[in-house]
XYZ file of C-alpha atoms in Angstrom:
500
model
C -107.808 -73.882 -17.809
C -109.620 -72.392 -14.808
C -112.408 -69.869 -15.330
C -110.519 -67.355 -13.199
C -107.697 -67.190 -15.765
C -109.847 -66.712 -18.884
C -110.013 -63.123 -20.151
C -111.393 -61.219 -23.122
C -109.833 -58.079 -24.573
C -111.979 -55.269 -25.950
C -110.190 -52.870 -28.322
C -111.804 -49.569 -29.326
C -110.206 -47.603 -32.188
C -111.518 -44.109 -31.422
C -111.142 -40.676 -32.974
C -108.554 -39.393 -30.498
C -107.136 -42.604 -29.006
C -107.219 -46.389 -29.019
C -108.113 -48.180 -25.796
C -107.773 -51.835 -24.853
C -109.498 -53.195 -21.744
C -109.245 -56.661 -20.195
C -112.423 -58.273 -18.814
C -112.828 -61.544 -16.954
C -115.679 -63.969 -17.625
C -118.002 -62.136 -15.219
C -117.465 -58.832 -16.988
C -115.221 -57.316 -14.339
C -112.722 -54.788 -15.714
C -109.074 -55.626 -15.112
C -106.545 -53.306 -16.756
C -106.918 -50.504 -19.306
C -104.330 -49.490 -21.901
C -104.567 -46.314 -24.001
C -102.597 -44.488 -26.697
C -103.609 -41.162 -28.261
C -103.048 -39.554 -31.667
C -103.938 -36.207 -33.287
C -106.849 -35.194 -35.509
C -105.745 -32.744 -38.223
C -108.383 -30.122 -39.062
C -108.692 -26.782 -40.854
C -111.364 -24.280 -41.922
C -112.106 -26.140 -45.160
C -113.782 -28.874 -43.113
C -110.844 -31.255 -43.291
C -110.601 -33.779 -40.437
C -107.881 -36.330 -41.191
C -105.508 -38.682 -39.403
C -102.391 -40.709 -40.104
C -103.611 -44.335 -40.395
C -100.195 -45.743 -39.540
C -100.127 -43.766 -36.287
C -103.440 -45.389 -35.426
C -102.135 -48.838 -36.410
C -99.087 -48.315 -34.195
C -101.331 -47.240 -31.306
C -103.414 -50.419 -31.683
C -100.292 -52.582 -31.730
C -98.896 -50.762 -28.683
C -101.989 -51.190 -26.480
C -102.600 -54.781 -27.581
C -98.958 -55.678 -27.037
C -99.090 -54.152 -23.549
C -102.274 -56.102 -22.769
C -100.748 -59.425 -23.840
C -97.599 -58.673 -21.849
C -99.657 -57.847 -18.744
C -101.764 -60.984 -19.129
C -98.652 -63.144 -19.407
C -97.129 -61.611 -16.264
C -100.349 -62.214 -14.310
C -100.875 -65.761 -15.644
C -104.029 -64.697 -17.451
C -105.064 -66.205 -20.794
C -106.677 -63.935 -23.374
C -109.158 -66.196 -25.173
C -110.514 -63.639 -27.623
C -110.091 -60.056 -28.793
C -113.103 -58.055 -29.968
C -112.733 -54.898 -32.063
C -114.717 -51.655 -31.975
C -114.060 -48.637 -34.196
C -115.416 -45.213 -35.041
C -117.720 -45.181 -38.048
C -117.619 -43.446 -41.444
C -113.842 -43.333 -42.009
C -112.389 -43.622 -45.522
C -108.907 -44.694 -46.550
C -107.442 -44.923 -50.061
C -104.980 -47.741 -50.835
C -103.098 -48.613 -54.019
C -102.909 -52.063 -55.650
C -100.226 -53.107 -53.112
C -102.422 -51.900 -50.236
C -100.118 -48.954 -49.557
C -101.681 -45.782 -48.160
C -102.212 -43.033 -50.762
C -103.819 -40.347 -48.593
C -104.484 -39.635 -44.897
C -107.529 -41.243 -43.299
C -110.657 -39.105 -43.793
C -112.666 -39.310 -40.553
C -116.375 -39.017 -39.750
C -115.780 -35.371 -38.721
C -114.698 -34.272 -42.223
C -117.338 -32.033 -43.863
C -115.746 -31.265 -47.249
C -118.350 -33.379 -49.059
C -121.162 -30.915 -48.287
C -121.567 -29.995 -51.974
C -121.953 -33.656 -52.936
C -124.497 -34.129 -50.130
C -126.550 -31.230 -51.469
C -126.559 -32.808 -54.947
C -127.612 -36.182 -53.523
C -130.300 -34.465 -51.481
C -132.010 -33.231 -54.654
C -132.625 -36.778 -55.904
C -136.295 -37.762 -55.890
C -135.433 -41.105 -54.283
C -133.133 -39.795 -51.515
C -135.586 -40.769 -48.725
C -135.806 -44.314 -50.080
C -131.993 -44.505 -50.352
C -131.568 -43.428 -46.721
C -134.231 -45.909 -45.580
C -132.683 -48.911 -47.321
C -129.109 -48.094 -46.297
C -129.926 -46.945 -42.761
C -127.639 -43.925 -43.173
C -128.785 -40.291 -43.504
C -127.428 -38.119 -46.307
C -124.497 -36.319 -44.668
C -120.810 -35.462 -45.380
C -119.765 -37.994 -42.743
C -120.623 -40.973 -44.973
C -118.017 -42.699 -47.159
C -120.569 -42.499 -49.997
C -120.388 -38.697 -49.990
C -116.616 -38.765 -49.379
C -115.986 -40.997 -52.403
C -118.121 -38.691 -54.569
C -116.104 -35.741 -53.235
C -112.764 -37.416 -54.047
C -113.926 -38.334 -57.538
C -114.853 -34.706 -58.288
C -112.272 -32.722 -56.284
C -109.281 -35.112 -56.508
C -109.727 -37.166 -59.699
C -106.078 -38.247 -59.809
C -106.237 -39.725 -56.298
C -109.568 -41.375 -57.093
C -108.101 -42.968 -60.241
C -105.041 -44.263 -58.339
C -107.083 -45.856 -55.578
C -107.470 -49.624 -55.892
C -109.154 -50.167 -52.522
C -111.500 -47.990 -50.459
C -111.865 -49.057 -46.839
C -112.216 -47.911 -43.225
C -109.669 -47.767 -40.423
C -110.651 -51.063 -38.764
C -110.339 -52.913 -42.068
C -106.826 -51.497 -42.420
C -105.834 -52.462 -38.873
C -107.260 -55.986 -39.139
C -105.628 -56.417 -42.537
C -102.237 -55.513 -41.091
C -102.702 -57.751 -38.024
C -104.248 -60.821 -39.684
C -103.669 -60.529 -43.461
C -107.452 -60.763 -43.916
C -109.190 -57.774 -45.527
C -112.788 -57.888 -44.311
C -115.421 -55.486 -43.023
C -118.086 -56.327 -40.444
C -121.748 -55.721 -41.292
C -122.007 -52.942 -38.723
C -119.276 -50.779 -40.265
C -120.280 -51.735 -43.816
C -123.723 -50.337 -42.989
C -122.194 -46.989 -42.029
C -120.760 -46.422 -45.523
C -123.985 -45.321 -47.191
C -123.652 -47.924 -49.983
C -124.755 -51.038 -48.061
C -128.235 -52.563 -48.494
C -129.578 -53.482 -45.045
C -132.134 -56.079 -46.086
C -129.916 -57.709 -48.714
C -126.868 -57.792 -46.357
C -124.700 -56.771 -49.293
C -123.244 -53.804 -51.154
C -125.911 -51.798 -52.987
C -125.097 -52.031 -56.701
C -127.024 -48.878 -57.634
C -125.158 -46.785 -55.072
C -121.788 -48.293 -55.988
C -122.485 -47.160 -59.559
C -123.500 -43.721 -58.295
C -120.177 -43.382 -56.464
C -118.141 -44.762 -59.357
C -117.082 -47.812 -57.327
C -116.659 -51.463 -58.260
C -117.349 -54.323 -55.848
C -113.737 -55.527 -56.138
C -112.556 -52.220 -54.617
C -114.339 -52.980 -51.332
C -113.700 -55.495 -48.578
C -115.599 -58.737 -48.113
C -118.575 -58.252 -45.770
C -118.609 -60.680 -42.828
C -120.747 -61.164 -39.680
C -119.664 -59.267 -36.565
C -118.769 -62.557 -34.820
C -116.341 -63.686 -37.557
C -113.119 -65.183 -36.128
C -109.651 -64.503 -37.516
C -106.083 -65.234 -36.337
C -103.032 -63.036 -35.919
C -100.373 -63.332 -38.624
C -97.097 -65.148 -37.946
C -95.250 -61.817 -38.019
C -97.476 -60.316 -35.307
C -97.254 -63.462 -33.171
C -93.471 -63.192 -33.325
C -93.527 -59.457 -32.562
C -95.660 -60.013 -29.434
C -93.891 -63.272 -28.521
C -97.106 -65.301 -28.533
C -97.010 -69.074 -28.973
C -100.481 -69.135 -30.532
C -103.105 -66.652 -31.607
C -106.173 -65.812 -29.564
C -109.394 -65.628 -31.541
C -109.608 -62.233 -33.247
C -113.286 -61.261 -33.465
C -114.013 -58.754 -36.226
C -116.518 -56.891 -34.023
C -118.694 -53.899 -34.858
C -118.866 -50.092 -34.673
C -118.253 -48.153 -31.473
C -121.813 -46.906 -31.040
C -123.374 -50.339 -31.543
C -120.974 -51.950 -29.074
C -121.396 -49.132 -26.554
C -125.092 -49.971 -26.359
C -124.299 -53.645 -25.887
C -121.843 -52.855 -23.096
C -124.285 -50.639 -21.197
C -127.700 -52.232 -21.401
C -129.037 -54.494 -18.663
C -131.635 -55.893 -21.095
C -130.780 -56.257 -24.767
C -133.816 -54.463 -26.204
C -136.455 -51.915 -25.175
C -134.020 -49.497 -23.541
C -132.830 -46.133 -24.804
C -129.174 -45.310 -24.262
C -127.699 -41.796 -24.391
C -123.955 -41.369 -24.583
C -122.578 -37.889 -23.980
C -118.866 -37.270 -24.097
C -117.051 -35.066 -26.616
C -120.009 -35.660 -28.930
C -123.221 -37.555 -28.159
C -125.716 -40.137 -29.374
C -129.105 -41.676 -28.634
C -129.454 -45.371 -29.518
C -131.871 -48.250 -29.133
C -131.268 -51.946 -29.858
C -134.115 -53.485 -31.846
C -134.809 -57.000 -33.083
C -136.180 -57.257 -36.633
C -135.844 -59.197 -39.871
C -137.038 -56.261 -41.991
C -134.770 -53.348 -41.008
C -135.694 -49.842 -42.145
C -134.420 -46.652 -40.576
C -136.755 -43.899 -39.427
C -136.402 -40.428 -40.963
C -133.347 -38.615 -39.608
C -132.091 -41.756 -37.842
C -129.374 -44.320 -38.532
C -129.740 -48.112 -38.388
C -126.674 -50.364 -38.030
C -126.399 -54.162 -37.574
C -125.185 -55.616 -34.255
C -125.631 -59.370 -34.802
C -128.153 -61.603 -36.543
C -131.582 -59.891 -36.474
C -130.331 -57.286 -33.953
C -129.799 -53.674 -35.015
C -129.066 -50.354 -33.327
C -131.246 -47.411 -34.377
C -130.752 -43.825 -33.293
C -128.913 -40.609 -33.997
C -125.491 -39.135 -33.285
C -124.731 -35.464 -32.589
C -121.508 -33.504 -33.025
C -122.028 -31.206 -30.074
C -121.533 -32.532 -26.563
C -118.742 -31.984 -24.066
C -116.645 -30.266 -26.728
C -118.939 -27.212 -26.332
C -118.649 -27.311 -22.551
C -114.852 -27.395 -22.963
C -115.010 -24.353 -25.266
C -117.012 -22.417 -22.662
C -114.574 -23.367 -19.921
C -111.586 -22.145 -21.935
C -113.217 -18.888 -23.077
C -115.155 -17.767 -19.982
C -114.017 -19.838 -17.000
C -110.258 -20.232 -17.488
C -108.553 -21.685 -14.447
C -111.732 -23.164 -12.957
C -112.233 -26.911 -12.666
C -115.318 -28.890 -13.728
C -116.717 -29.428 -10.215
C -116.831 -25.664 -9.675
C -118.598 -25.126 -13.022
C -121.175 -27.764 -12.166
C -121.738 -26.068 -8.815
C -122.311 -22.742 -10.590
C -124.941 -24.399 -12.790
C -126.954 -25.514 -9.763
C -127.401 -21.873 -8.735
C -129.041 -20.947 -12.067
C -132.772 -21.822 -12.283
C -134.246 -24.097 -14.938
C -134.481 -22.192 -18.212
C -131.480 -19.971 -17.404
C -133.599 -16.802 -17.016
C -135.096 -17.182 -20.499
C -131.874 -17.905 -22.378
C -131.893 -20.463 -25.210
C -128.685 -21.831 -26.741
C -128.650 -23.767 -30.001
C -125.415 -25.729 -29.479
C -124.546 -26.479 -33.096
C -121.010 -25.067 -32.991
C -119.707 -27.920 -35.157
C -122.645 -28.238 -37.532
C -124.955 -31.127 -36.737
C -125.796 -34.662 -37.587
C -129.043 -36.071 -36.155
C -131.794 -35.187 -36.425
C -131.170 -32.266 -38.840
C -128.128 -33.457 -40.815
C -127.047 -29.929 -41.633
C -123.276 -29.433 -41.654
C -123.895 -25.675 -41.982
C -125.785 -25.259 -38.716
C -124.005 -23.006 -36.229
C -124.272 -22.126 -32.551
C -126.726 -19.425 -31.513
C -127.472 -17.675 -28.202
C -131.072 -16.438 -28.257
C -132.803 -14.118 -25.825
C -129.601 -12.581 -24.475
C -130.017 -9.299 -22.582
C -127.936 -7.091 -20.273
C -129.104 -8.935 -17.139
C -127.746 -12.320 -18.176
C -124.507 -13.612 -16.689
C -121.854 -15.970 -17.987
C -123.251 -18.548 -15.542
C -126.612 -18.258 -17.324
C -124.861 -18.904 -20.641
C -123.060 -21.887 -19.101
C -126.242 -23.593 -17.929
C -128.238 -22.625 -21.040
C -125.562 -24.256 -23.181
C -125.808 -27.517 -21.248
C -129.590 -27.296 -21.487
C -129.253 -26.780 -25.251
C -127.019 -29.847 -25.610
C -129.641 -31.976 -23.853
C -132.595 -30.393 -25.704
C -130.783 -31.281 -28.934
C -130.533 -34.933 -27.829
C -134.188 -34.858 -26.748
C -135.182 -34.318 -30.398
C -133.769 -37.788 -31.190
C -135.396 -39.351 -28.117
C -138.754 -38.045 -29.329
C -138.292 -39.578 -32.788
C -137.510 -42.992 -31.315
C -140.456 -42.686 -28.905
C -142.729 -41.787 -31.821
C -141.637 -44.923 -33.689
C -141.521 -47.470 -30.860
C -143.704 -45.977 -28.138
C -142.701 -43.852 -25.130
C -139.700 -45.118 -23.179
C -139.886 -44.790 -19.403
C -136.186 -44.982 -18.732
C -132.921 -43.853 -20.333
C -129.507 -45.387 -19.675
C -126.938 -42.587 -19.548
C -123.199 -42.980 -20.016
C -120.140 -41.050 -21.179
C -117.480 -38.742 -19.841
C -119.912 -35.973 -18.876
C -122.066 -38.167 -16.638
C -119.692 -38.862 -13.749
C -121.408 -36.283 -11.527
C -124.916 -35.660 -10.159
C -125.737 -32.350 -11.862
C -125.864 -33.333 -15.528
C -127.801 -36.616 -15.034
C -130.448 -34.671 -13.106
C -130.648 -32.165 -15.966
C -131.221 -35.060 -18.381
C -134.036 -36.369 -16.169
C -135.700 -32.936 -16.002
C -135.368 -32.143 -19.718
C -136.177 -35.595 -21.133
C -138.857 -36.165 -18.462
C -137.759 -39.755 -17.916
C -136.030 -41.763 -15.245
C -132.294 -41.639 -15.853
C -130.102 -44.611 -14.995
C -126.376 -43.846 -14.963
C -124.291 -46.916 -15.682
C -120.916 -47.332 -14.051
C -119.300 -48.475 -17.285
C -116.612 -45.982 -18.369
C -115.400 -47.993 -21.396
C -118.670 -49.312 -22.767
C -117.449 -49.802 -26.380
C -114.525 -51.910 -25.159
C -116.903 -53.847 -22.918
C -119.315 -54.472 -25.788
C -116.409 -55.651 -27.967
C -115.283 -58.055 -25.238
C -118.866 -59.339 -24.823
C -119.068 -60.003 -28.557
C -115.711 -61.813 -28.338
C -116.968 -64.033 -25.508
C -120.189 -64.830 -27.408
C -118.201 -65.844 -30.499
C -115.383 -67.722 -28.749
C -117.620 -69.643 -26.334
C -120.303 -70.187 -28.998
C -122.986 -68.695 -26.757
C -126.570 -68.463 -27.999
C -127.097 -65.155 -26.187
C -124.787 -62.329 -25.203
C -123.186 -62.719 -21.757
C -125.084 -60.996 -18.929
C -122.471 -58.640 -17.555
C -124.102 -56.327 -15.028
C -123.368 -52.646 -14.355
C -123.677 -50.678 -11.123
C -126.313 -47.951 -11.455
C -127.456 -44.607 -10.034
C -131.058 -43.455 -10.642
C -132.378 -39.891 -11.149
C -136.050 -38.918 -11.417
C -137.521 -35.783 -13.089
C -138.380 -32.661 -11.113
C -141.920 -31.811 -12.246
C -141.547 -28.028 -11.888
C -138.329 -27.984 -13.933
C -139.786 -30.367 -16.538
C -142.712 -28.013 -17.133
C -140.263 -25.201 -17.947
C -138.247 -27.412 -20.270
C -141.399 -28.453 -22.132
C -141.846 -24.828 -23.167
C -138.162 -24.452 -24.080
C -138.307 -27.633 -26.167
C -140.991 -26.129 -28.393
C -138.967 -22.938 -28.830
C -135.818 -24.957 -29.536
C -137.487 -26.944 -32.346
C -138.903 -23.799 -33.946
C -135.691 -21.799 -33.645
C -133.470 -24.381 -35.374
C -135.627 -24.393 -38.502
C -136.421 -20.664 -38.565
C -132.798 -19.506 -38.526
C -131.364 -22.337 -40.638
C -131.056 -20.126 -43.722
C -129.190 -17.425 -41.773
C -126.815 -20.025 -40.336
C -126.117 -21.423 -43.797
C -125.317 -17.958 -45.153
C -123.057 -17.197 -42.182
C -121.210 -20.493 -42.710
C -120.441 -19.547 -46.328
C -119.364 -16.096 -45.124
C -116.995 -17.659 -42.560
C -115.466 -19.955 -45.169
C -114.721 -17.049 -47.513
C -113.682 -14.320 -45.073
C -112.071 -16.117 -42.119
């Protein structure tokens, strides 16, 4: 088989859609396939999905990819899987679905999180699991189900995440990779195993969970799936890792020592580290990538989703390029306006589901354009808090790799450079999680010692010193404001839940 015909498929099971992207051996993108599905939410904090809709979406995009490869005389050697973290699915003894998939965005376990937070050993628990105490975690979700839905909890024979369900249906193997196992909140990082104390805390037994396997584990498609897709033999199915971990892998030019910020609907700051004694910093997560490699950082709820809200409420009918142009006409600091962008509560670094958005310093001279830019500044100042924690732990980083749906312009990357006071490198890698999954597949299938060196085209932005000086002052105010009005935000959240 010629090198030109060998391809790797990266599949990313996301919150709003599943994507599958073909890559050749040099890392060049070929075709992309995508299928969306809804997220069902309400004011109680529910954020659920139909797992079988997601399974069907995965089968549809993978089937289309195999069909395309066959038509173009391409051979898919391996398929790597990426998936969103922190999902929870309840199955009965026959592995039939009992309840919709509870996603990372579900916040109904806030009460259970508050109880866990009062434990004297909560800091040690978070350090050894690598997961902060937050409603997003399956640990808190299981505790919530046990207390709020005891009948469902009693019926459930297996607790697992969405990728485990998809792989189980495609291969008849029910396994979980170390990366996603680590996102549950009941996985012991240094022992590479389920944490018995936390399983007991949640009321779980080991037999109710999937077998933990390395991220490079190889499986095969079932006979039924091979027949459905008309394949003579199965490509190697690589179990893969979580979306955030694989996004970092797909973006970075060097494996370690670089910070990566992703800003799309939500956002995250991540850094790949190499260690044999993993322990997460306070307010940060730590998830395995491959042997001795981990991704540390923090994820935020509030990114482009806030920008979209502003567009719909105050700039209806205007396109994004025109909004970005309006932002350039507002000076750094937005005439003294400070926006705390926590419209959807917040994960890192505060882990307070009851945080809310706030516009501070508003007076009669401010315009909606000021609010627009101040909101984008607030989104980036929020991410800067995580950058500072990673810099404090590992030393100051000189450069940040920036990716995500909000970075395909020149305005927002320059804002990141000015606010974070670092050189910003924008990677031309629109589907970085799929790329990382395909890279992991190539490493496993070709038995490579290192990850393949797939390069990305880059654009570089440097800080404006005058603007950075202004943002230094705003950063101090931002940090103080979040903590000083936390109690008010919590009370308002309870008020909204009872009187909305």
